[in-house]
PDB file of C-alpha atoms (C1' of nucleotides) in Angstrom:
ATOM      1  CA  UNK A  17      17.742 244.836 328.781  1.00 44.00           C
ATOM      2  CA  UNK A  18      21.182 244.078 327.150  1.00 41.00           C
ATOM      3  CA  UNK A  19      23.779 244.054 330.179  1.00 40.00           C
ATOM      4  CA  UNK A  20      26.583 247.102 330.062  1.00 39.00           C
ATOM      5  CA  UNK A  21      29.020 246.530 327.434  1.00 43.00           C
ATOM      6  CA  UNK A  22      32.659 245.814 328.807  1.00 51.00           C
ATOM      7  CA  UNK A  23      34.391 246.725 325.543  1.00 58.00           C
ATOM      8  CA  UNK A  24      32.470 249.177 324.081  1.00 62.00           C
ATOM      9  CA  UNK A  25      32.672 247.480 320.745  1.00 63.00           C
ATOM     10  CA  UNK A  26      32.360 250.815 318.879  1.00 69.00           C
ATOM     11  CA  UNK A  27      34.956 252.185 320.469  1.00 79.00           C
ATOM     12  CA  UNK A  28      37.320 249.110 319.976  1.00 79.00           C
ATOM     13  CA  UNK A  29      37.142 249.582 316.478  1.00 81.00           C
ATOM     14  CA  UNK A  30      37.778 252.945 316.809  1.00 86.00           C
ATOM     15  CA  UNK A  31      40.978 252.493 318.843  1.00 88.00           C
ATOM     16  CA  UNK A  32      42.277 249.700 316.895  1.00 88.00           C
ATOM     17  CA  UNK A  33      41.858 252.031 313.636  1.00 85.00           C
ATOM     18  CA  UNK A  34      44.268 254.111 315.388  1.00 88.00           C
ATOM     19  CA  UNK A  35      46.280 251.576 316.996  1.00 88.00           C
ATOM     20  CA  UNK A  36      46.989 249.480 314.561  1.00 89.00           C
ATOM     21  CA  UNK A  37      49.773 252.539 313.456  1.00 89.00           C
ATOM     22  CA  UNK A  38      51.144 251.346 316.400  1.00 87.00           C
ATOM     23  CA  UNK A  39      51.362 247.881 315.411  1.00 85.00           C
ATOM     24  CA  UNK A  40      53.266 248.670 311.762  1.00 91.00           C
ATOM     25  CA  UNK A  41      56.823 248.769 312.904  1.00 91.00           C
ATOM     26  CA  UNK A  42      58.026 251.026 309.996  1.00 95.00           C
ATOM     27  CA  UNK A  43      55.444 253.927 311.172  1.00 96.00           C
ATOM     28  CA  UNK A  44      56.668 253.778 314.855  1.00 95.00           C
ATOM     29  CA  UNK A  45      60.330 254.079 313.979  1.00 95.00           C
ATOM     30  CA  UNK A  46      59.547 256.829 311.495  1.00 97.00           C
ATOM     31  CA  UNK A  47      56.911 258.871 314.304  1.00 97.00           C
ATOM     32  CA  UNK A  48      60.259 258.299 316.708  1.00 95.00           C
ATOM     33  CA  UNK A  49      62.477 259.506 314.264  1.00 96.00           C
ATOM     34  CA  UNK A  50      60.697 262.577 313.461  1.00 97.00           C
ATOM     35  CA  UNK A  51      60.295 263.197 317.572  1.00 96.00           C
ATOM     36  CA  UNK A  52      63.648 264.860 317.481  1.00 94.00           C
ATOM     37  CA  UNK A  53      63.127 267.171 314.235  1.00 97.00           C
ATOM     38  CA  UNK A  54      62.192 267.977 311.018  1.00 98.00           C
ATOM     39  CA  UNK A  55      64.369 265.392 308.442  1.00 98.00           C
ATOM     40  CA  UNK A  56      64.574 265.295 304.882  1.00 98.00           C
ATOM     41  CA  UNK A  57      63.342 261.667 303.291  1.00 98.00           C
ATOM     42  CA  UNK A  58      66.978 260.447 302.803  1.00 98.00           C
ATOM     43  CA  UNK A  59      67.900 261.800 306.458  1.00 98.00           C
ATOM     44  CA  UNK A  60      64.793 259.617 307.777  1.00 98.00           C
ATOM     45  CA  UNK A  61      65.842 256.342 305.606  1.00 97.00           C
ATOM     46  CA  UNK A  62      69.336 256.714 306.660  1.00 96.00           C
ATOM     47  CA  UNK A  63      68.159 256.955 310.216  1.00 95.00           C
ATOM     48  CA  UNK A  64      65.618 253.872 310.333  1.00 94.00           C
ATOM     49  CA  UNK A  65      67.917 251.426 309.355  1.00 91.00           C
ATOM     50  CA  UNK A  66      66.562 248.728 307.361  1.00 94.00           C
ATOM     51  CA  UNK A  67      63.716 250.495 305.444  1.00 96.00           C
ATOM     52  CA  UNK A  68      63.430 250.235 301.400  1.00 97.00           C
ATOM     53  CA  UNK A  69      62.515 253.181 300.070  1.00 98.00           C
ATOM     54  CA  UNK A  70      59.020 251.495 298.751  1.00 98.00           C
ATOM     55  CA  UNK A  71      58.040 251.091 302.848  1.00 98.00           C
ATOM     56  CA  UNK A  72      59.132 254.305 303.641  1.00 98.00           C
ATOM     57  CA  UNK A  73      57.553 256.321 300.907  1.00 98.00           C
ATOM     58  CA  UNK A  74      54.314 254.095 301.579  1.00 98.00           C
ATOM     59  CA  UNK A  75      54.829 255.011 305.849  1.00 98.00           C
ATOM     60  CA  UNK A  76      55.283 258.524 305.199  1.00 98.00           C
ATOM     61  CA  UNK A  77      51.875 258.695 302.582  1.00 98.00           C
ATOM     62  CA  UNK A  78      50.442 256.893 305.521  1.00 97.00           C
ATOM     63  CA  UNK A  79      51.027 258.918 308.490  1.00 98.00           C
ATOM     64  CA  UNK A  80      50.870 262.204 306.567  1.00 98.00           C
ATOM     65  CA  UNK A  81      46.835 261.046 305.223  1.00 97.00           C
ATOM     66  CA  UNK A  82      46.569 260.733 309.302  1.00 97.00           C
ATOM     67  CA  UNK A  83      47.359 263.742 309.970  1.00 98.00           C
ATOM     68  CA  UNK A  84      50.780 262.716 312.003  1.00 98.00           C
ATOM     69  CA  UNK A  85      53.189 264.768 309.646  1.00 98.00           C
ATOM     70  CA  UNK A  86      53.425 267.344 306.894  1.00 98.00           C
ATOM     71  CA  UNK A  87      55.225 266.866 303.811  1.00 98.00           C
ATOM     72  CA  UNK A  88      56.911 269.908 302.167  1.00 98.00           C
ATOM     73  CA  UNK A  89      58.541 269.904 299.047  1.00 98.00           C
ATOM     74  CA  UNK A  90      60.955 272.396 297.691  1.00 97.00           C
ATOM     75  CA  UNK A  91      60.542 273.224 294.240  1.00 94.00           C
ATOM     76  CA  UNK A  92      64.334 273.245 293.694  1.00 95.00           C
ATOM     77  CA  UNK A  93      67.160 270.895 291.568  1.00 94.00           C
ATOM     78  CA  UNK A  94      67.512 268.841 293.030  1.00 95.00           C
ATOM     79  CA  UNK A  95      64.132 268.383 294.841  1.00 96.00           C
ATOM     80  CA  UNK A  96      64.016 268.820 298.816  1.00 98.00           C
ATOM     81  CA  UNK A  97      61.135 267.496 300.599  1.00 98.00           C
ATOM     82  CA  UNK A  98      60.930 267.646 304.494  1.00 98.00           C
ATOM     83  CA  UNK A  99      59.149 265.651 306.935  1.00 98.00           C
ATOM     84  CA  UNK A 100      57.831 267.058 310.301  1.00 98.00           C
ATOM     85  CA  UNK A 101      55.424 265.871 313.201  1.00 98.00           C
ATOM     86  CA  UNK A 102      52.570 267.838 313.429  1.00 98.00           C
ATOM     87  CA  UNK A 103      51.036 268.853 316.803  1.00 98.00           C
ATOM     88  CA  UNK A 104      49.075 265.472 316.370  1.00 98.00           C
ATOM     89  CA  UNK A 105      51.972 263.706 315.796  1.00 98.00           C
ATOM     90  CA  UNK A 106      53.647 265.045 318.738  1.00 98.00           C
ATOM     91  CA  UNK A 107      50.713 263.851 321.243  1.00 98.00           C
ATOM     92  CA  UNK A 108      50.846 260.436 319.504  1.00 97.00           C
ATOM     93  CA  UNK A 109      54.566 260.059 321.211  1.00 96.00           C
ATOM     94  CA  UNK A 110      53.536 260.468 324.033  1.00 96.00           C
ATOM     95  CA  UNK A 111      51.426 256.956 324.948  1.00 96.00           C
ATOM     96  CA  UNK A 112      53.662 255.562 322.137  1.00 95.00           C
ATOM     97  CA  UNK A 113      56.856 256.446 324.324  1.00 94.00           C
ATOM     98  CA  UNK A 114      54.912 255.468 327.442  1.00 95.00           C
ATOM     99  CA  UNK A 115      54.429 251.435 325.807  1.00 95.00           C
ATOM    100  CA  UNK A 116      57.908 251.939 324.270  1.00 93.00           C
ATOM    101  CA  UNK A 117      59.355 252.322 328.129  1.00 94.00           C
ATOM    102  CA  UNK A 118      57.110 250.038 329.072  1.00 96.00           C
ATOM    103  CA  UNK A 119      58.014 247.269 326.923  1.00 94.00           C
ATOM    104  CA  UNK A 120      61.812 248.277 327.096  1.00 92.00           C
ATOM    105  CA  UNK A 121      61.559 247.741 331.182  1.00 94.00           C
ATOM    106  CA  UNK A 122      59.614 244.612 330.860  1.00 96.00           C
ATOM    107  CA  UNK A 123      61.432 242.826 328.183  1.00 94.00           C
ATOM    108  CA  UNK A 124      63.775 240.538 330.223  1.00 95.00           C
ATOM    109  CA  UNK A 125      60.297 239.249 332.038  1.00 96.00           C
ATOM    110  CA  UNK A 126      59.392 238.236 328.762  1.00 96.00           C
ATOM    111  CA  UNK A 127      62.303 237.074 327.865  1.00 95.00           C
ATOM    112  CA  UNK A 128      62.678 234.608 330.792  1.00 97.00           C
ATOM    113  CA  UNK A 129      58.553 233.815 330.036  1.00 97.00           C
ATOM    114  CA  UNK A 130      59.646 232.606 326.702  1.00 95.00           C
ATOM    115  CA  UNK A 131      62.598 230.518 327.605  1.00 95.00           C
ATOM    116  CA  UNK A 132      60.665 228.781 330.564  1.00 96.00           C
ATOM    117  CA  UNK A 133      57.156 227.882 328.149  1.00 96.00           C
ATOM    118  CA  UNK A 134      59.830 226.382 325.095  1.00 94.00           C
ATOM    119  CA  UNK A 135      62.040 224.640 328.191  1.00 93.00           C
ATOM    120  CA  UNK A 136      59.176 222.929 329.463  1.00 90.00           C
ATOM    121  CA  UNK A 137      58.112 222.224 325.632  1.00 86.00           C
ATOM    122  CA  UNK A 138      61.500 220.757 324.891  1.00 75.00           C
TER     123      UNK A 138
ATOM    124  CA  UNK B  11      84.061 258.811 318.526  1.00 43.00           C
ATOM    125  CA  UNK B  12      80.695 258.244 317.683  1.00 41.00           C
ATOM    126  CA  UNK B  13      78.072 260.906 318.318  1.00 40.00           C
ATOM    127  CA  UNK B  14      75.606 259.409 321.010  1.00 39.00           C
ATOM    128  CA  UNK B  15      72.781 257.462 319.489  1.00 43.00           C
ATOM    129  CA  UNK B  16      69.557 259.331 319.509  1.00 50.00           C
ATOM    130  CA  UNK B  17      67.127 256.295 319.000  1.00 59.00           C
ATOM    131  CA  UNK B  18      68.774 253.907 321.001  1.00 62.00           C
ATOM    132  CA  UNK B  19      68.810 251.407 318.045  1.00 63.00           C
ATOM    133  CA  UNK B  20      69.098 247.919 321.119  1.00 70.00           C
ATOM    134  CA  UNK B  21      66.166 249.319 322.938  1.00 79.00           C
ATOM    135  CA  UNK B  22      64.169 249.974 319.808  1.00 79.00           C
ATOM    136  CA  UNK B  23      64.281 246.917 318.950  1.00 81.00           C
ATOM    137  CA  UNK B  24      63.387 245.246 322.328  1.00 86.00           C
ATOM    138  CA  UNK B  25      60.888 247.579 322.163  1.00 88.00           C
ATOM    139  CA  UNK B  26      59.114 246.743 319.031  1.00 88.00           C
ATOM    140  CA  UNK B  27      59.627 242.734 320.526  1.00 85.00           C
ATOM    141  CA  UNK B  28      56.861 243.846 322.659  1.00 87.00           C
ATOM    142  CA  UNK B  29      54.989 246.456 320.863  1.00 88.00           C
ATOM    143  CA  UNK B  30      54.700 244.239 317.991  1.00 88.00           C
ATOM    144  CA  UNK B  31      52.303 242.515 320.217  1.00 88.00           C
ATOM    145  CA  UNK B  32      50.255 245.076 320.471  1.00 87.00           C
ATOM    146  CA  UNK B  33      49.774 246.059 316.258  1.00 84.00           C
ATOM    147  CA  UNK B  34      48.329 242.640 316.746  1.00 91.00           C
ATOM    148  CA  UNK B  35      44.327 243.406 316.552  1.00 91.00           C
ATOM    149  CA  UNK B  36      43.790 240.237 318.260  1.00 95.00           C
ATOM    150  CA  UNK B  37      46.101 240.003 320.941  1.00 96.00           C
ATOM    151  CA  UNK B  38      45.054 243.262 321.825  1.00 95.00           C
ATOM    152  CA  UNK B  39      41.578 242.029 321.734  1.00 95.00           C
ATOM    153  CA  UNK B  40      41.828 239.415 323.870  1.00 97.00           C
ATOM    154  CA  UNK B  41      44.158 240.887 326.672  1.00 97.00           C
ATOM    155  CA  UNK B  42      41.302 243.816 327.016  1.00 95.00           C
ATOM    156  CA  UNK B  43      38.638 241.078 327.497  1.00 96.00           C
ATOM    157  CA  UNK B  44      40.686 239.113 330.126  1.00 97.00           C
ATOM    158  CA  UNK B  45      41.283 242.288 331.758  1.00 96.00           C
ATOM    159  CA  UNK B  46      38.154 241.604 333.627  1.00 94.00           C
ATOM    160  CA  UNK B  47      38.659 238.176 334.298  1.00 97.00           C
ATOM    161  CA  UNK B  48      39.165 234.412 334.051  1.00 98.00           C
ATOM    162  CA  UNK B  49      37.342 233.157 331.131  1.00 98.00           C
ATOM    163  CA  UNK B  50      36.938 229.769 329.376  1.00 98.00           C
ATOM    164  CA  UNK B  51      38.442 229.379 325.609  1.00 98.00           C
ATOM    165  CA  UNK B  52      34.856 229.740 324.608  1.00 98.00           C
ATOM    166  CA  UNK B  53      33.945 232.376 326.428  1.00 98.00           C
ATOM    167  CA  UNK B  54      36.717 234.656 325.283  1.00 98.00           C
ATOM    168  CA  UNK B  55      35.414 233.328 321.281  1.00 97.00           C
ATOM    169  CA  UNK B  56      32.233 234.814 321.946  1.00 96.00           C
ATOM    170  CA  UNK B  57      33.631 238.026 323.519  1.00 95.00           C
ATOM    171  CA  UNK B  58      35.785 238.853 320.312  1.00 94.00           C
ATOM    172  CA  UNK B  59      33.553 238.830 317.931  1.00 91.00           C
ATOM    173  CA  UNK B  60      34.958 237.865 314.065  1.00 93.00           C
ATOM    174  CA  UNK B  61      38.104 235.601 315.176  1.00 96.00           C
ATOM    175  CA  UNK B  62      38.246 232.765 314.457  1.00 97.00           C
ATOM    176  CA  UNK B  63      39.156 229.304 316.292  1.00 98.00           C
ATOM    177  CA  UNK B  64      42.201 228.831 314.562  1.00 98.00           C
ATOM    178  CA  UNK B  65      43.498 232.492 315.277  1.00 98.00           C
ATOM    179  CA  UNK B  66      42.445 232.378 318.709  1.00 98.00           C
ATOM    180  CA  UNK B  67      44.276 229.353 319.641  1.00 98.00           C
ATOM    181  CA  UNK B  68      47.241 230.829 318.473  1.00 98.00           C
ATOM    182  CA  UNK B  69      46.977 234.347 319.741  1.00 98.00           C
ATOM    183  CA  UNK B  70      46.284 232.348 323.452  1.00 98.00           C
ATOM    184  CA  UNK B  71      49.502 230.644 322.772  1.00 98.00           C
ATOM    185  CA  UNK B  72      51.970 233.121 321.978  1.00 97.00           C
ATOM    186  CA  UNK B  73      50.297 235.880 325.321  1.00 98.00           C
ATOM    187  CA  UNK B  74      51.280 232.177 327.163  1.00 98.00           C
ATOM    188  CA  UNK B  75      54.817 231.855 326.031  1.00 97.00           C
ATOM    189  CA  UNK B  76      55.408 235.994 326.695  1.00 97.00           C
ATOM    190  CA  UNK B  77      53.996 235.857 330.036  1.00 98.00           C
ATOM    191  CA  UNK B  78      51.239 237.488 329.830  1.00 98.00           C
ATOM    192  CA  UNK B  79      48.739 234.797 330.624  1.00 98.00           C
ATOM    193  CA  UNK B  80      47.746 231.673 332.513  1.00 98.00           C
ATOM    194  CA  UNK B  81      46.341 228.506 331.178  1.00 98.00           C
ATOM    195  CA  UNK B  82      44.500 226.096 333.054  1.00 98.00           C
ATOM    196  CA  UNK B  83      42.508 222.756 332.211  1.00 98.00           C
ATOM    197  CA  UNK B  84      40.727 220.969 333.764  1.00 97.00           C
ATOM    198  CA  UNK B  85      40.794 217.404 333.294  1.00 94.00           C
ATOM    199  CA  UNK B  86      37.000 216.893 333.071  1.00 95.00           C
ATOM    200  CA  UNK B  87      34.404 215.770 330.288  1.00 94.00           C
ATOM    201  CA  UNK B  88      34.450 217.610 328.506  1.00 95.00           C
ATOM    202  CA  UNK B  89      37.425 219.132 328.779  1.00 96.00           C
ATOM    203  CA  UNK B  90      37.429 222.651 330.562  1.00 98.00           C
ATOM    204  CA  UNK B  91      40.238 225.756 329.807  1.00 98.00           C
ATOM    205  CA  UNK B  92      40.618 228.639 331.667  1.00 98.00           C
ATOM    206  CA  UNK B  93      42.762 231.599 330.896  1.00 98.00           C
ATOM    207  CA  UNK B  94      43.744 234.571 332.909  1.00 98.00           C
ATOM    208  CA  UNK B  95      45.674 237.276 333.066  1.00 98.00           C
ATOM    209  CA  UNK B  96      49.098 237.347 334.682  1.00 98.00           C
ATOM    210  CA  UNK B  97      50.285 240.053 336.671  1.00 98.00           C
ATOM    211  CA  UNK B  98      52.701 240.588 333.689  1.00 98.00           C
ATOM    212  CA  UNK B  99      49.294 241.071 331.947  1.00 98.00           C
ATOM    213  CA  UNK B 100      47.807 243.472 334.101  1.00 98.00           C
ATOM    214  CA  UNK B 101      50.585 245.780 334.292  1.00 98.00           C
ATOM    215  CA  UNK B 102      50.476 245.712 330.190  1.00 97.00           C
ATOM    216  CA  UNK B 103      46.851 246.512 330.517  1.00 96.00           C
ATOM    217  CA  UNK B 104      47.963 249.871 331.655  1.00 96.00           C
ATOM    218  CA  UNK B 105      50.185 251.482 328.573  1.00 96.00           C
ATOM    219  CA  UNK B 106      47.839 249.996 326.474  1.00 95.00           C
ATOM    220  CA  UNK B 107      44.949 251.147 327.435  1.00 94.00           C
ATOM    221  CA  UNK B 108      46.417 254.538 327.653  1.00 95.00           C
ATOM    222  CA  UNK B 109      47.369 254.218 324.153  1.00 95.00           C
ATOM    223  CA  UNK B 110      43.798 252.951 323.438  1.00 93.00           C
ATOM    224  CA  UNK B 111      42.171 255.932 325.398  1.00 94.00           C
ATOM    225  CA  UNK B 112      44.243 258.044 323.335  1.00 96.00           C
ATOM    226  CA  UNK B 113      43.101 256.543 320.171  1.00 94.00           C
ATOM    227  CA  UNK B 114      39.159 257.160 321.227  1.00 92.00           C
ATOM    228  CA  UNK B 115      39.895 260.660 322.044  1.00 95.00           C
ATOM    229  CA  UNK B 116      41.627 261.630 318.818  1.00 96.00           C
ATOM    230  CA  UNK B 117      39.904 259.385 316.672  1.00 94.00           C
ATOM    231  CA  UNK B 118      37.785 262.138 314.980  1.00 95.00           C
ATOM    232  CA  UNK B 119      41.187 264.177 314.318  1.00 97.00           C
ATOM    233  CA  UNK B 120      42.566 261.215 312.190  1.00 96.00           C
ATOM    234  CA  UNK B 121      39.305 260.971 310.253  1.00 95.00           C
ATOM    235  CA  UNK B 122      39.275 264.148 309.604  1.00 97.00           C
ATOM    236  CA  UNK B 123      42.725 264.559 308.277  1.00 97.00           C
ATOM    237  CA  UNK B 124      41.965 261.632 306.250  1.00 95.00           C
ATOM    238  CA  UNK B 125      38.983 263.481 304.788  1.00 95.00           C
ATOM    239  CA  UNK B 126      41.084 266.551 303.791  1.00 96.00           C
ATOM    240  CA  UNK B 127      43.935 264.566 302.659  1.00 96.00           C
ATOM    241  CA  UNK B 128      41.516 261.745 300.102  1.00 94.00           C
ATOM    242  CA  UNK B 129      39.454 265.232 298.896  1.00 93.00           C
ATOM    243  CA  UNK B 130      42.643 267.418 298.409  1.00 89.00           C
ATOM    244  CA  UNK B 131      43.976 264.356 296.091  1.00 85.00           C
ATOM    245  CA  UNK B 132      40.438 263.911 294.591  1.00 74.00           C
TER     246      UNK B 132
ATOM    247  C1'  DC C  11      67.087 263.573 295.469  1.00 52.00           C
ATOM    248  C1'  DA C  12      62.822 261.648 295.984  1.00 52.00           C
ATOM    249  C1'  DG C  13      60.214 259.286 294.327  1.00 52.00           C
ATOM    250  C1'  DT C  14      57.056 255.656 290.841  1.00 52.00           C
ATOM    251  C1'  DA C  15      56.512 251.265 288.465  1.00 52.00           C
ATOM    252  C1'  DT C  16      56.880 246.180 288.248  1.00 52.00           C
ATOM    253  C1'  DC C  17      57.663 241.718 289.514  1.00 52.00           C
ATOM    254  C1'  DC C  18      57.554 238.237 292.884  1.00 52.00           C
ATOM    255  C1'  DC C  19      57.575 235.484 296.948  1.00 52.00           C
ATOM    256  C1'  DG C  20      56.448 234.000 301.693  1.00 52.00           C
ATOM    257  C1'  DC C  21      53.762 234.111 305.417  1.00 52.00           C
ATOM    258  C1'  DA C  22      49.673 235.423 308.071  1.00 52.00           C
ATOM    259  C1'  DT C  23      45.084 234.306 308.187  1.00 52.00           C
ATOM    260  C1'  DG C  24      40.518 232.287 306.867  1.00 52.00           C
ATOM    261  C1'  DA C  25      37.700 228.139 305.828  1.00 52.00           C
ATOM    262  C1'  DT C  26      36.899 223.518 306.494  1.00 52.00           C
ATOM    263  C1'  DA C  27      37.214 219.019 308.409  1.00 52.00           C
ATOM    264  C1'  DC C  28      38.554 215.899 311.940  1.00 52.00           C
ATOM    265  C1'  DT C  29      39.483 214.299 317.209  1.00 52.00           C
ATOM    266  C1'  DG C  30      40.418 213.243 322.425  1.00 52.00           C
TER     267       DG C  30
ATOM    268  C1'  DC D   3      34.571 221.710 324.597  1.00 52.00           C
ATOM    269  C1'  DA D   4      38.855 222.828 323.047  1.00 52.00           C
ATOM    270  C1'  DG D   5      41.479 222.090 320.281  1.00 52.00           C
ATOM    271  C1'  DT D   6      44.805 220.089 315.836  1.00 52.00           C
ATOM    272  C1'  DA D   7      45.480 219.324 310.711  1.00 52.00           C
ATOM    273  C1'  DT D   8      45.245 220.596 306.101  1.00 52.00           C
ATOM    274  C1'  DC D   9      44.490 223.354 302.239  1.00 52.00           C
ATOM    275  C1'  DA D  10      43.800 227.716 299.849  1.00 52.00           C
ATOM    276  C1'  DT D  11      44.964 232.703 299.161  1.00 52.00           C
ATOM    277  C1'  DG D  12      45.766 237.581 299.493  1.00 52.00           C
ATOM    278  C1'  DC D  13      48.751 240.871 300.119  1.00 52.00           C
ATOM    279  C1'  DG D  14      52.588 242.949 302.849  1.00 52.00           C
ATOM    280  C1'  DG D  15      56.834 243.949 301.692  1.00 52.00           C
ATOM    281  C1'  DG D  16      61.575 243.198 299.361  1.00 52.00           C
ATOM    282  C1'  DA D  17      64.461 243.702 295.065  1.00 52.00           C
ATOM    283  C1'  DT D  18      65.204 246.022 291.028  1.00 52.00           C
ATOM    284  C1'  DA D  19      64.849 249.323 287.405  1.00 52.00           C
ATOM    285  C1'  DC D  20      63.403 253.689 285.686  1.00 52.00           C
ATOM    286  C1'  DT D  21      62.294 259.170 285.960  1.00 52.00           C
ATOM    287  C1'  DG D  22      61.299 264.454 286.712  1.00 52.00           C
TER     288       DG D  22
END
DNA sequence: CAGTATCCCGCATGATACTG
DNA sequence: CAGTATCATGCGGGATACTG
């Protein structure tokens, strides 16, 4: 006679396996990134400014074992490989983009939060 | 005459202020269980199972300082705490639990690119 | 060009003990 | 009960150098 779970503990697990994507900065710029187009690797670490190339070669193995993005190399000299969202990844922007407009509309709330909790900290 | 930014590098940023929040397993945790109420410090320790004091203490503190929660005590013996979500909170409650929903639904498409992905690398 | 291979450091987090 | 304080540590992630 256990009550009704709230969380569905199962399910929490499962969400924060996916979630926690969310929570790796370096994947969410990169998913972003790749909203707009398929981008060759040094066309994706010129456009997330502040990536080594160790993060972003680790974020893009990442989120193409999830099944975000496809990774297609071109068997030429030099080599060409090319990044692009795959109808997974594409869903996935959507909530993402819904948080991202979220948080972008809420910041200055938080903002002012913070300032008022370390003002009356002093 | 600079092309117009595609990413909006000053929102992303304010953006991952906040989202960053939520690639925090705990924080995400513990706004979920408040989402259906006040609880007491030990109350919300039993309801997220595996964390531990010292990470819950901190996790409360820093959903205080953003906004996104109350904290109340009660000058008794012994001592009583009360958290509780702040409007703030609520409204996060919403993208996030979209984003969470989403993660449940798909779940089984991410495992299963996983799958094909660890067995084509063998 | 698109990686891999090392080395290394700092911080996030866990465990434990103590307290108002 | 609801915390702080202290110590220990693992690994995320940066810097650098090398390669097909």
């Amino acid at each position: 006679m256990k009550p009704p779970e709230r969380h569905l503990p199962g399910q929490c697990q499962v969400a924060n396996d996916v979630i926690s994507l969310v929570g790796d900065k370096w994947s969410v710029l990169v998913v972003s990134t790749l909203g707009s187009g398929t981008l060759r690797f040094s066309e994706i670490k010129r456009a997330v400014e502040g990536i080594s190339q160790k993060m972003l070669t680790t974020t893009l193995r990442g989120l193409e074992r999830d099944g975000y993005l496809t990774r297609t190399v071109y068997p030429t000299v030099p080599p060409r490989v090319e990044y692009k969202l795959t109808p997974l990844g594409i869903e996935l922007l959507g909530p993402v983009s819904a948080l991202g407009n979220w948080a972008i509309a809420n910041h200055a709330r938080v903002l002012a939060a913070r300032r008022a909790y370390d003002e009356r900290a002093e």
